[in-house]
Short mmCIF file of C-alpha atoms and ligand atoms in Angstrom, two decimals:
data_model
loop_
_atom_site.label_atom_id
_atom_site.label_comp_id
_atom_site.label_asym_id
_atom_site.label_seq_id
_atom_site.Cartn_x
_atom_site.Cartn_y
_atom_site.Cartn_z
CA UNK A 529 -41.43 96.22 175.92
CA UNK A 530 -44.27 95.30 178.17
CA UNK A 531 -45.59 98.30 180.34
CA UNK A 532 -47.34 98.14 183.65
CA UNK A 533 -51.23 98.96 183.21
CA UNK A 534 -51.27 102.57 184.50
CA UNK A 535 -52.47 102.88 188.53
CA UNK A 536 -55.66 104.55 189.12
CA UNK A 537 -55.02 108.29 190.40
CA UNK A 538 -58.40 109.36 192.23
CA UNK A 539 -57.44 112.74 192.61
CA UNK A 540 -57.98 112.80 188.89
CA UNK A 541 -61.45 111.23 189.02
CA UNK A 542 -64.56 113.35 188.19
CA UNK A 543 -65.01 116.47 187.64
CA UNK A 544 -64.05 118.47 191.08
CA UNK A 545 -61.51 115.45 191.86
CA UNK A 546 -60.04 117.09 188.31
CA UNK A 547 -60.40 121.05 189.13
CA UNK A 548 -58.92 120.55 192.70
CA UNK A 549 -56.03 118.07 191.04
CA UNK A 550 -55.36 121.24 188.39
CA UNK A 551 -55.48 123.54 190.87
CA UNK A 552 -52.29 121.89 193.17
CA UNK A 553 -50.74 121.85 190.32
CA UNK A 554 -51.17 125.05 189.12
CA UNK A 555 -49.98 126.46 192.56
CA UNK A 556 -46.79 123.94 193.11
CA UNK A 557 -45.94 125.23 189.48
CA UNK A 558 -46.23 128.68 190.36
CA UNK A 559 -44.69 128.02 193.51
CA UNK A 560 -41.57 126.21 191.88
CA UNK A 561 -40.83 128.89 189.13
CA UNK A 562 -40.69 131.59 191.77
CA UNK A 563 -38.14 129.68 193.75
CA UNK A 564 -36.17 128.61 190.93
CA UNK A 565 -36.35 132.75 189.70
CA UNK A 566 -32.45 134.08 190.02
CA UNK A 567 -33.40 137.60 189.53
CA UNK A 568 -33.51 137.65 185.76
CA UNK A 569 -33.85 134.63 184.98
CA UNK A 570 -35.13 131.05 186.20
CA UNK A 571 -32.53 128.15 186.81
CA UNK A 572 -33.89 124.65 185.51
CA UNK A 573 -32.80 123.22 188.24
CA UNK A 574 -31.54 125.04 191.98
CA UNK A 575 -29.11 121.61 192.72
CA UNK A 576 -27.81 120.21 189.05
CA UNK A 577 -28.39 123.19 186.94
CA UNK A 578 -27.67 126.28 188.71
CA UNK A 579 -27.20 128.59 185.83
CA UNK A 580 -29.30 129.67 182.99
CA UNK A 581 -29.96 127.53 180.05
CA UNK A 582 -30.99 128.78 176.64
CA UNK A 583 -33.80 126.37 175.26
CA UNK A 584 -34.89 126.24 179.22
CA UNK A 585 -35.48 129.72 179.19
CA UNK A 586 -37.62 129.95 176.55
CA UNK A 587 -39.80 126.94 177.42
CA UNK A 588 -39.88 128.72 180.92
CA UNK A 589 -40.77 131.77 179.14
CA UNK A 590 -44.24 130.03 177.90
CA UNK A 591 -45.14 129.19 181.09
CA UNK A 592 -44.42 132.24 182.78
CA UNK A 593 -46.27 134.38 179.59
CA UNK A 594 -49.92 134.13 180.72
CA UNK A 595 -49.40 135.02 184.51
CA UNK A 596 -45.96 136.94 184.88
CA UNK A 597 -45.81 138.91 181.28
CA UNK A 598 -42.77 141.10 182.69
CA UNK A 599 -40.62 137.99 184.31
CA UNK A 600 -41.24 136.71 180.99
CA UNK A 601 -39.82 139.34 178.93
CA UNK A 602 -37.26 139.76 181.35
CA UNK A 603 -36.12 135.55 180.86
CA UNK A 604 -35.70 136.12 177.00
CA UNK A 605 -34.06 139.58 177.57
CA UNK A 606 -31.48 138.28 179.95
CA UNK A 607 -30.49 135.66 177.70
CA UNK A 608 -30.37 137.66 174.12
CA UNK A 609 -28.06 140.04 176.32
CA UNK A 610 -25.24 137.45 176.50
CA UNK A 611 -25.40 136.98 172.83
CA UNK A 612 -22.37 136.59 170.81
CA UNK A 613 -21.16 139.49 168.37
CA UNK A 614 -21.73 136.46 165.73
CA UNK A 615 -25.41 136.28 166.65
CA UNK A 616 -24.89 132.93 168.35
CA UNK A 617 -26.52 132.35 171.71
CA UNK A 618 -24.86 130.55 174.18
CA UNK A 619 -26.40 127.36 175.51
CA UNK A 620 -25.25 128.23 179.19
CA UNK A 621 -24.77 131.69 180.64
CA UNK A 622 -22.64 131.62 183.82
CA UNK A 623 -23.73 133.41 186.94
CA UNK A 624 -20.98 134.98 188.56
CA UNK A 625 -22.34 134.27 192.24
CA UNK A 626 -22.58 130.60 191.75
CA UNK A 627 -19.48 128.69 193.11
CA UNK A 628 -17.45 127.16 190.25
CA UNK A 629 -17.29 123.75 191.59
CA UNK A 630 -21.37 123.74 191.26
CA UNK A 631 -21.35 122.82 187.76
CA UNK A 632 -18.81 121.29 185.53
CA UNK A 633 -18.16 122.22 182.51
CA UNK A 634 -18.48 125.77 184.22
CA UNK A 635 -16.68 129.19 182.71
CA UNK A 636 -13.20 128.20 183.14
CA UNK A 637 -14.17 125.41 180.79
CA UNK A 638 -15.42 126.82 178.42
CA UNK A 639 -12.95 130.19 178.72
CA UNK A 640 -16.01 132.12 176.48
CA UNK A 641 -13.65 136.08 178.01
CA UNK A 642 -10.77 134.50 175.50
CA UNK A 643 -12.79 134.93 172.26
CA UNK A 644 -13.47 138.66 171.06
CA UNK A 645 -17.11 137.54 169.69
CA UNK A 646 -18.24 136.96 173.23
CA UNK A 647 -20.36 139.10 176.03
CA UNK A 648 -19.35 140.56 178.97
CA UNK A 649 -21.08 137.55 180.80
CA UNK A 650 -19.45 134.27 180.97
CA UNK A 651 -20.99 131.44 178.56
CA UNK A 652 -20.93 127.98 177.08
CA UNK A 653 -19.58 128.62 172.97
CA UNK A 654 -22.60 126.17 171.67
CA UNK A 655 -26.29 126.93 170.96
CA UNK A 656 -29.50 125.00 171.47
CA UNK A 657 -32.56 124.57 169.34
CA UNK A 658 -33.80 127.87 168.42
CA UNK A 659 -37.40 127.73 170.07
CA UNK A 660 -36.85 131.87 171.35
CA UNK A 661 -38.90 133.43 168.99
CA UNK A 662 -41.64 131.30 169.62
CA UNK A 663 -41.50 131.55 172.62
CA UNK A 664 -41.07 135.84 172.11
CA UNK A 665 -44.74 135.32 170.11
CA UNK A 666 -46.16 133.38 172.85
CA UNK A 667 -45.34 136.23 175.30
CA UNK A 668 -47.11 138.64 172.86
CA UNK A 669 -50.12 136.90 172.14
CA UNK A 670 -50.25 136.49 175.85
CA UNK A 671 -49.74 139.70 177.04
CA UNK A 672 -52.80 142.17 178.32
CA UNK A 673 -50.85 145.73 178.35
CA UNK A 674 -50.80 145.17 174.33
CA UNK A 675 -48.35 148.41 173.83
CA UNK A 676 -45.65 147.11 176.17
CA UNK A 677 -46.37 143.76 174.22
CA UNK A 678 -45.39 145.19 171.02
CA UNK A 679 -42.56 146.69 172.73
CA UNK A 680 -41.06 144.26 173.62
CA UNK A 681 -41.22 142.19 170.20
CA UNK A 682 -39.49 145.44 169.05
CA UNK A 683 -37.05 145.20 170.93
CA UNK A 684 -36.11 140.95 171.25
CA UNK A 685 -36.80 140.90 167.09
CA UNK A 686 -33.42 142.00 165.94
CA UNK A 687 -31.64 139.62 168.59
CA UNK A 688 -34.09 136.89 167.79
CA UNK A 689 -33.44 137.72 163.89
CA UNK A 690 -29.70 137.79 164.26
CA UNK A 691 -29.34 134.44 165.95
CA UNK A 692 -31.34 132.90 163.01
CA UNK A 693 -29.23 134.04 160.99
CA UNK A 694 -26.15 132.58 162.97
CA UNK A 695 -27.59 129.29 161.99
CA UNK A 696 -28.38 130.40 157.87
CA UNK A 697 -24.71 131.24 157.62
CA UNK A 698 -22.70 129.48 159.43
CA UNK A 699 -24.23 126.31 160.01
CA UNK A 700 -25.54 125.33 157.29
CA UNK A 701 -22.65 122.95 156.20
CA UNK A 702 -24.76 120.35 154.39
CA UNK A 703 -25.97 122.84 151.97
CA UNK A 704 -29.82 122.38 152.02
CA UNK A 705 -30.74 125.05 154.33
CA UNK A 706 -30.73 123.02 157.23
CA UNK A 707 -28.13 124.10 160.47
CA UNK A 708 -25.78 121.66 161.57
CA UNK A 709 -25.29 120.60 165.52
CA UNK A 710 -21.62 120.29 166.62
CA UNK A 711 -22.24 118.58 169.83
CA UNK A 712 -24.85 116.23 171.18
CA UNK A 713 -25.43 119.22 174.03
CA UNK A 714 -26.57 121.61 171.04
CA UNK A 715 -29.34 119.10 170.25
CA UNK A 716 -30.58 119.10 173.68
CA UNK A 717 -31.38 115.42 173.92
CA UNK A 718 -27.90 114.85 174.77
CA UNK A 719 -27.20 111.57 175.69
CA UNK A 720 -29.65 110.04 172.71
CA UNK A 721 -28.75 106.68 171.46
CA UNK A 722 -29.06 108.85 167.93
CA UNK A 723 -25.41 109.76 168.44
CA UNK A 724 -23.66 107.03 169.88
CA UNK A 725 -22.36 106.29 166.21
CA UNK A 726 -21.17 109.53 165.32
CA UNK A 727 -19.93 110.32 169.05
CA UNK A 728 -17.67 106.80 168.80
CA UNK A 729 -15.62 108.66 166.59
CA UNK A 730 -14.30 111.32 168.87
CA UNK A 731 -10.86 110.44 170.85
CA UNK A 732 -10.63 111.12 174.57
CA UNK A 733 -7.23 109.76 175.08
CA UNK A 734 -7.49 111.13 178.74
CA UNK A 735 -10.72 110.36 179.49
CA UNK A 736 -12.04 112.74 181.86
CA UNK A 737 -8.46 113.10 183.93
CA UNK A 738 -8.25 116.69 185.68
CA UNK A 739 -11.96 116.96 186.16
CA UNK A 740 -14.49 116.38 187.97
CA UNK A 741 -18.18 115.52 187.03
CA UNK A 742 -20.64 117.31 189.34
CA UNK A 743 -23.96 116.13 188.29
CA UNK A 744 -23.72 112.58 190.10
CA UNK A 745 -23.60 114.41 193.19
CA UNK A 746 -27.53 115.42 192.45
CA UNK A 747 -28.55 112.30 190.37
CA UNK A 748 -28.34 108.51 190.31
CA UNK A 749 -25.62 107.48 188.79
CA UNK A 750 -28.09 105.27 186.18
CA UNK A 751 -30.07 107.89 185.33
CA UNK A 752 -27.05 110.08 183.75
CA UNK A 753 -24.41 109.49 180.80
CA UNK A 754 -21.37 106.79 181.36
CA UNK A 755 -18.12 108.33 182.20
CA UNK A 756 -16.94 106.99 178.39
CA UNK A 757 -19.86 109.30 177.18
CA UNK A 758 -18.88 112.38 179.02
CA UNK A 759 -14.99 112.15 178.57
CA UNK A 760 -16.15 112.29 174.59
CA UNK A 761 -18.78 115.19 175.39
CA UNK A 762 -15.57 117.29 176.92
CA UNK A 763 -13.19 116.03 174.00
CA UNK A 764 -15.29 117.40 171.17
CA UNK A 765 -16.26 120.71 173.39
CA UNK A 766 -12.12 121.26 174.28
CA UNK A 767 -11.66 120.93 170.53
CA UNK A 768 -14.25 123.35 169.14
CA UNK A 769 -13.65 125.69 172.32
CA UNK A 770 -9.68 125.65 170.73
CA UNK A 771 -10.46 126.32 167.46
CA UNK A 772 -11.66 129.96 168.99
CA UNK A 773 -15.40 128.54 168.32
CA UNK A 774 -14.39 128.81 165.00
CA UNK A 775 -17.32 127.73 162.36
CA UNK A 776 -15.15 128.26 159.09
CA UNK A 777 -14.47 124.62 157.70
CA UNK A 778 -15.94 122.73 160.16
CA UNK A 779 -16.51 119.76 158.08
CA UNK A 780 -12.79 119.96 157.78
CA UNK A 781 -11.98 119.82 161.59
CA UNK A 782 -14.87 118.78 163.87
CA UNK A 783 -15.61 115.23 164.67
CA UNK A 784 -19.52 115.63 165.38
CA UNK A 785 -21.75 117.58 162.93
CA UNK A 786 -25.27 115.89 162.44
CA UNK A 787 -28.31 117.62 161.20
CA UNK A 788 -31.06 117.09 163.52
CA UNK A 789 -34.52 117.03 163.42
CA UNK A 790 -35.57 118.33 166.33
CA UNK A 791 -32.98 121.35 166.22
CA UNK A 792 -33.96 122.28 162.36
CA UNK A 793 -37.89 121.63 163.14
CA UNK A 794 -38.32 124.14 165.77
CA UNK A 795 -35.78 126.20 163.68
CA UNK A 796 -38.69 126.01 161.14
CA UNK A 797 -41.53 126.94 163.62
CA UNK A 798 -39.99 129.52 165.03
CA UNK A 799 -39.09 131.06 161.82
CA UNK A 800 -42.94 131.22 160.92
CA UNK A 801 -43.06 132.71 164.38
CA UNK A 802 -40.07 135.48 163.11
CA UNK A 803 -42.33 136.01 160.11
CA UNK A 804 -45.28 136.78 162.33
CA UNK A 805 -43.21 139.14 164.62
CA UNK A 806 -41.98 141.02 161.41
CA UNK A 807 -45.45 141.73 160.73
CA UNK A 808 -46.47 143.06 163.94
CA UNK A 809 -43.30 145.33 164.02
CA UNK A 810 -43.64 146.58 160.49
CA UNK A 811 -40.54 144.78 159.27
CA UNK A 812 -40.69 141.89 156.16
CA UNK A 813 -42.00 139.00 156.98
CA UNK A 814 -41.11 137.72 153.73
CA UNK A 815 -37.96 136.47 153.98
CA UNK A 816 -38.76 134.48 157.23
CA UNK A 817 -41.70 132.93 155.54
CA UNK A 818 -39.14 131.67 152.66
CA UNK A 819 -36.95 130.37 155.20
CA UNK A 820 -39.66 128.35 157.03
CA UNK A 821 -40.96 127.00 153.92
CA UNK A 822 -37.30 125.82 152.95
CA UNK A 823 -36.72 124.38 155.92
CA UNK A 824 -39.50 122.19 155.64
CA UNK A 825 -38.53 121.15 152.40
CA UNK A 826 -35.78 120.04 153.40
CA UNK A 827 -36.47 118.43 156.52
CA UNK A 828 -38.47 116.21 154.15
CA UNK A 829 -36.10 115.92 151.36
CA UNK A 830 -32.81 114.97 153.63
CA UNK A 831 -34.19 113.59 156.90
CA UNK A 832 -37.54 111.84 155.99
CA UNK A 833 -37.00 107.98 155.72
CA UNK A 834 -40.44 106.37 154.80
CA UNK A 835 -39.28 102.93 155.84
CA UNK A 836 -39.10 104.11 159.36
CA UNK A 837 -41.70 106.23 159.02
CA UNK A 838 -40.58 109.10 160.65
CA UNK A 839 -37.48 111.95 160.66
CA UNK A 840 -34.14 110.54 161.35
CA UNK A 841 -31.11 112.17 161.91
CA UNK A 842 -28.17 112.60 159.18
CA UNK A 843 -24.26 112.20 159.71
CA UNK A 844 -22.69 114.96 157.87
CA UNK A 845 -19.26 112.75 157.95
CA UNK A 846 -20.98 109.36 156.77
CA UNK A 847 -23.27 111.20 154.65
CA UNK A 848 -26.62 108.81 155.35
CA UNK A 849 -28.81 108.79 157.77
CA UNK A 850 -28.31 107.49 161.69
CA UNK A 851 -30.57 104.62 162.12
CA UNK A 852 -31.90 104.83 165.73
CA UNK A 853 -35.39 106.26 165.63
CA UNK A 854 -35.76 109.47 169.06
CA UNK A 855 -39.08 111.01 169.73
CA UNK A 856 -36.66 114.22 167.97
CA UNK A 857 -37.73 112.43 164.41
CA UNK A 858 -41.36 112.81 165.62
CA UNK A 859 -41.52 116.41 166.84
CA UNK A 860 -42.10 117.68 162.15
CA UNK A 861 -45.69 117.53 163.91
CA UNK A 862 -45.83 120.98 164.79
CA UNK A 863 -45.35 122.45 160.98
CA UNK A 864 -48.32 123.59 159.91
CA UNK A 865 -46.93 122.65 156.02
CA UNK A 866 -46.14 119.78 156.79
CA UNK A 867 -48.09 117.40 153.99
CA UNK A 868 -50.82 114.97 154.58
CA UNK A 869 -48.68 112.54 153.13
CA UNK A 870 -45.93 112.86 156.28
CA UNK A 871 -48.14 113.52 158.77
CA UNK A 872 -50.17 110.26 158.91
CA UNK A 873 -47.01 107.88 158.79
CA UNK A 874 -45.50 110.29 161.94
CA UNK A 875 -49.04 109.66 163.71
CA UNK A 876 -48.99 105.48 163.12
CA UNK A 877 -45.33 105.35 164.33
CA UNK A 878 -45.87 107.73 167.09
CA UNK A 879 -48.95 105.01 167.92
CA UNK A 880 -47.01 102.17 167.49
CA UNK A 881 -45.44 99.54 170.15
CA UNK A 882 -42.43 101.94 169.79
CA UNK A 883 -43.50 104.82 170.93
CA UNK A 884 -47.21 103.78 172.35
CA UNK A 885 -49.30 106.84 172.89
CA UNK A 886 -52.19 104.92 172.68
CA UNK A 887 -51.82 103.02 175.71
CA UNK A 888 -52.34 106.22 178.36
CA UNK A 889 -48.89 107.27 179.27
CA UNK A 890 -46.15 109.17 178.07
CA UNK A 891 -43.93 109.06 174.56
CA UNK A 892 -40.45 107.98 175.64
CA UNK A 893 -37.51 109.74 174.26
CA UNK A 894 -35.97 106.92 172.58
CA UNK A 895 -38.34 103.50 170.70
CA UNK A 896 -38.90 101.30 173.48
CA UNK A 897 -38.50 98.31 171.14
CA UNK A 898 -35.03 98.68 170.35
CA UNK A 899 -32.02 97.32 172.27
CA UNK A 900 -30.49 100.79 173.14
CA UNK A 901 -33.97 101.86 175.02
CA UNK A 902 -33.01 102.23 178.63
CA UNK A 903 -36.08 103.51 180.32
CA UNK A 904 -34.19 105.68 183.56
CA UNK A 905 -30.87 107.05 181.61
CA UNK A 906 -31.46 110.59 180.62
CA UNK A 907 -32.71 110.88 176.91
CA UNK A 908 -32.29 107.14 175.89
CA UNK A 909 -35.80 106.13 176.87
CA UNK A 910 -37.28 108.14 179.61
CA UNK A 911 -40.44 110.66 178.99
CA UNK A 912 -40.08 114.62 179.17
CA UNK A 913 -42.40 117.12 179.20
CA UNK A 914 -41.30 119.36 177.06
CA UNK A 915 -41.03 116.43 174.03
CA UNK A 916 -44.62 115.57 174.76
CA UNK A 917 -45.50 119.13 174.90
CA UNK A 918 -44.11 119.88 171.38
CA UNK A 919 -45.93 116.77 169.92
CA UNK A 920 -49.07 117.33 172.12
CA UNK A 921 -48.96 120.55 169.86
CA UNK A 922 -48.56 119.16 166.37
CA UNK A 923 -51.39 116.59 166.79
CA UNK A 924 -54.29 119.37 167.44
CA UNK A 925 -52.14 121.68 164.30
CA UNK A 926 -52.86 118.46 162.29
CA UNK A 927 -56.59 117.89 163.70
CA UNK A 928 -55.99 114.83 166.25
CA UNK A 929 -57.94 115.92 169.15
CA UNK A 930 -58.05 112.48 170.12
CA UNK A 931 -54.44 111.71 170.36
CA UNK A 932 -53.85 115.17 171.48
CA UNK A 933 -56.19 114.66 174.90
CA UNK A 934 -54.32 111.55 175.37
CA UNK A 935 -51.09 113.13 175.54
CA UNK A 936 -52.45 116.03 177.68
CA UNK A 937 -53.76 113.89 180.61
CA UNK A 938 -50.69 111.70 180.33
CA UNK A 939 -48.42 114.76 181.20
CA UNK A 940 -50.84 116.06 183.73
CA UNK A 941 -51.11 112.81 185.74
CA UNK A 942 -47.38 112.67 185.69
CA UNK A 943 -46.69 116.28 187.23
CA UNK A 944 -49.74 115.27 189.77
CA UNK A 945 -48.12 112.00 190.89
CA UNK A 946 -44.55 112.61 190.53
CA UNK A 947 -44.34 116.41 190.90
CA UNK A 948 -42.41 118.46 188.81
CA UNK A 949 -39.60 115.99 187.77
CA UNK A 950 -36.82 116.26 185.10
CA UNK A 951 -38.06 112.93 183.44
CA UNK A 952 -40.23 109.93 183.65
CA UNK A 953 -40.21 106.42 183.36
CA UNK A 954 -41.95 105.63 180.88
CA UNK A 955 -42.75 101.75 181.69
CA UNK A 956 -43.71 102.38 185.30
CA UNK A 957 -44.56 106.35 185.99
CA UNK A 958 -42.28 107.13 188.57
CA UNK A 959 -40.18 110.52 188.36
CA UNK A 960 -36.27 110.58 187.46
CA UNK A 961 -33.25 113.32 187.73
CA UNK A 962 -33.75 116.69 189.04
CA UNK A 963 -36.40 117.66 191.46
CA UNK A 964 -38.76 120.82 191.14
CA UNK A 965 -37.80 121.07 187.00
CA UNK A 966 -38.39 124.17 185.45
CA UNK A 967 -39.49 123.62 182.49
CA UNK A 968 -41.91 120.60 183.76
CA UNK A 969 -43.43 123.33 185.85
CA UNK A 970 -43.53 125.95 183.27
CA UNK A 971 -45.10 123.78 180.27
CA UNK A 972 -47.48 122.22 182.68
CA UNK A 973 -48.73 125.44 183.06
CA UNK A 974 -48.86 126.55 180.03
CA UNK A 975 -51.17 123.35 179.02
CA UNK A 976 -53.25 124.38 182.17
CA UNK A 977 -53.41 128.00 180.95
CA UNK A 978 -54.87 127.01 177.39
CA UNK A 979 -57.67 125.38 178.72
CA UNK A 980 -58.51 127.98 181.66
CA UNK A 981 -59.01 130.57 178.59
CA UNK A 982 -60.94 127.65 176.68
CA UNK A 983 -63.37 127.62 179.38
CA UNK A 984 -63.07 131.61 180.20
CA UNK A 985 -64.23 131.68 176.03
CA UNK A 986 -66.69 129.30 176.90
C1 9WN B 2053 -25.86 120.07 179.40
C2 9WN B 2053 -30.61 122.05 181.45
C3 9WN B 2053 -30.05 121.10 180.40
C4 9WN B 2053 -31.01 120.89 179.23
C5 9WN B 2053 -30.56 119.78 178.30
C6 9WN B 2053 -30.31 118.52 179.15
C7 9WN B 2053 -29.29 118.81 180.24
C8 9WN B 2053 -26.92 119.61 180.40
C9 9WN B 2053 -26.32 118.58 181.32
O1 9WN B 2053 -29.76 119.87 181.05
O2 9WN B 2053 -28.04 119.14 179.63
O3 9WN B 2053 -26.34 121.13 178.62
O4 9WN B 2053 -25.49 118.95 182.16
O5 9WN B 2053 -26.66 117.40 181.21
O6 9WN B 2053 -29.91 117.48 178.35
O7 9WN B 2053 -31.54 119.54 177.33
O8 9WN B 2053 -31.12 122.08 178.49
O9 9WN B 2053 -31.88 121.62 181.85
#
């Protein structure tokens, strides 16, 4: 896919030009998270996402840690307190003063007051990938008043702990350690051309009759999921919300359960980040280490294909692997143990005409070379921060400066042109979905942060 030569940005250039660009952006992302703060929490998004998200929050909850330690705390509290008696957290908890019509599928939905498991607050019945507890150690490491820092791992470690083990016991259906996603929402790239096979098998006789989507009111309609897409989405979420968000035999009765690579890779970095919590807090540590180490293992043993040369996803009901290749199969990066061996194939592909870091931009979500790449539609091409921010931090764990700078300035220049978008296009630059982003905002400044202390060091 040929990509236009990237235009020259002179509030970039030099030096000063640079400082006074990081600055703006600095503010604007300061600026955004305060408006987009709901009192305990930050919405992604004030128009399409009015509520709070869980894998949101806790990239939020980076970029708040190094200038706003309490709202910080606060973001991961406020979510771990609408955790499920089963140690599940819910991907959405419902404010009660937003109008229901704002979001669909809202509360009445997903009817979470009907199952005994759940909170007093109203929520979604999935989860997202687990990357809370590093985001809990981030907010530590961060934090100046060190005795209200270890406080507050204290406090979040048991929650943090409990919702790890959610995934260890009841999702693990393939039997290799790994947790199983029951929806293309729990992976977080939702609308990925990864699960367009295993998402053709669910029926939605009635399409999407008796609702109404809400998020074409705030987005072009070409940017967002197909109608067909979304009447599937709310088939397989009516069926698991009617089985009482029941996980016993779900290989029995759910239509969707795919092992991810994204999900079970930050599962794997954040339970190094559990281990290093334990430590702090005089608990184990030990039996997080394990975990992390058999996660890995088997990241490599069931989702490594060396012919693509990267992670893919596996179809639990198929039982091989889904051969579409998302920027989720490159994000193994960030493990520290992951070998040599795997690490220089992820680097080539991640440099290759598929995903093309080389050339100055953005990675897109999806390889641009295949047929189901469609640069604007949300997660089947277009760039996100938060994807280049994980991989931007597995190529310095692995020693690729280089790479890593590239990947940096790319995400910077896109927040300075754009502003703080929910997505890019990868082939021309320009900014896609929601407005004023949170977690654009938040990560930005979190990459901004890291080198302000570099040069504090310095
Ligand atoms: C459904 C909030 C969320 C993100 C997801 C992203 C999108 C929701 C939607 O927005 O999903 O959960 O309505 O499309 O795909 O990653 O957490 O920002």
């Amino acid at each position: 896919m040929p990509r236009a030569a990237p235009a020259a940005t002179p509030e970039l250039d030099g030096d000063v030009g640079t400082f006074l660009a990081e600055q703006r952006l600095w503010r604007r992302g300061v600026r955004l998270l305060v408006d987009n703060w709901a009192g305990s929490y930050t919405v992604p998004s004030r128009t399409l996402y009015p509520h709070q998200w869980s894998w949101d929050s806790a990239f939020v909850t980076m970029g708040l840690a190094p200038w706003a330690q309490r709202r910080a705390q606060l973001e991961l509290h406020s979510l771990f307190g609408a955790q499920w008696a089963d140690g599940r957290v819910p991907h959405i908890v419902f404010s009660a003063e937003v109008p229901l019509e704002a979001y669909f599928p809202g509360p009445d939905f997903w009817r979470s007051d009907r199952v005994a498991a759940s909170p007093a607050a109203r929520t979604s019945g999935i989860v997202q990938p687990p990357v809370h507890a590093r985001a809990a150690w981030e907010v530590y490491l961060r934090g100046a008043d060190r005795k209200r820092a270890r406080e507050f791992l204290s406090r979040i470690y048991p929650r943090l702990a409990a919702y790890h083990r959610y995934l260890a016991e009841r999702r693990d259906i393939g039997g290799y350690g790994l947790a199983a996603i029951t929806h293309p929402w729990e992976s977080g790239l939702d609308n990925s051309p990864a699960w367009d096979e295993p998402l053709g098998r669910v029926a939605s006789p009635g399409g999407l009759d008796g609702y109404v989507r809400r998020d074409l009111a705030h987005t072009a309609e070409d940017e967002r999921p197909t109608d067909t897409d979304y009447a599937r989405y709310v088939a397989l979420a009516s069926s698991y919300r009617d089985s009482g968000y029941c996980d016993d035999d779900l290989a029995g009765h759910h239509a969707f359960l795919v092992e991810d690579p994204l999900f079970n890779t930050v599962y794997a970095w954040s339970e190094r980040a559990l281990a290093e919590i334990a430590a702090v807090i005089g608990a184990d540590p030990r039996p997080h280490t394990h975990r992390a180490a058999v996660l890995t293992e088997a990241l490599r043993t069931r989702l490594y294909d060396p012919e693509a040369g990267m992670f893919l996803a596996r179809d639990l009901h198929a039982g091989e692997l889904i051969r579409a290749r998302s920027i989720a199969g490159l994000t193994p990066l960030i493990l520290p143990d992951l070998p040599e061996a795997l690490v220089r194939p992820l680097v080539a592909t991640a440099c290759s005409p598929r995903f093309g870091i080389d050339d100055g931009g953005l990675l897109p979500s999806f390889d641009r070379t295949a047929p189901a790449f469609d640069k604007r539609r949300y997660w089947r091409g277009p760039a996100w921060l938060n994807l280049n921010w994980l991989i931007w931090q597995g190529l310095r764990e692995h020693g690729r400066a280089d790479l890593a700078g590239v990947l940096r300035a790319g995400m910077l220049r896109a927040a300075s042109r754009c502003g703080y978008r929910e997505y890019f296009d990868p082939v021309d630059g320009s900014g896609c979905g929601s407005r004023d982003f949170s977690w654009s905002a938040a990560l930005t400044l979190d990459l901004l942060s890291r080198a302000r202390r570099r040069s504090v060091a310095a």
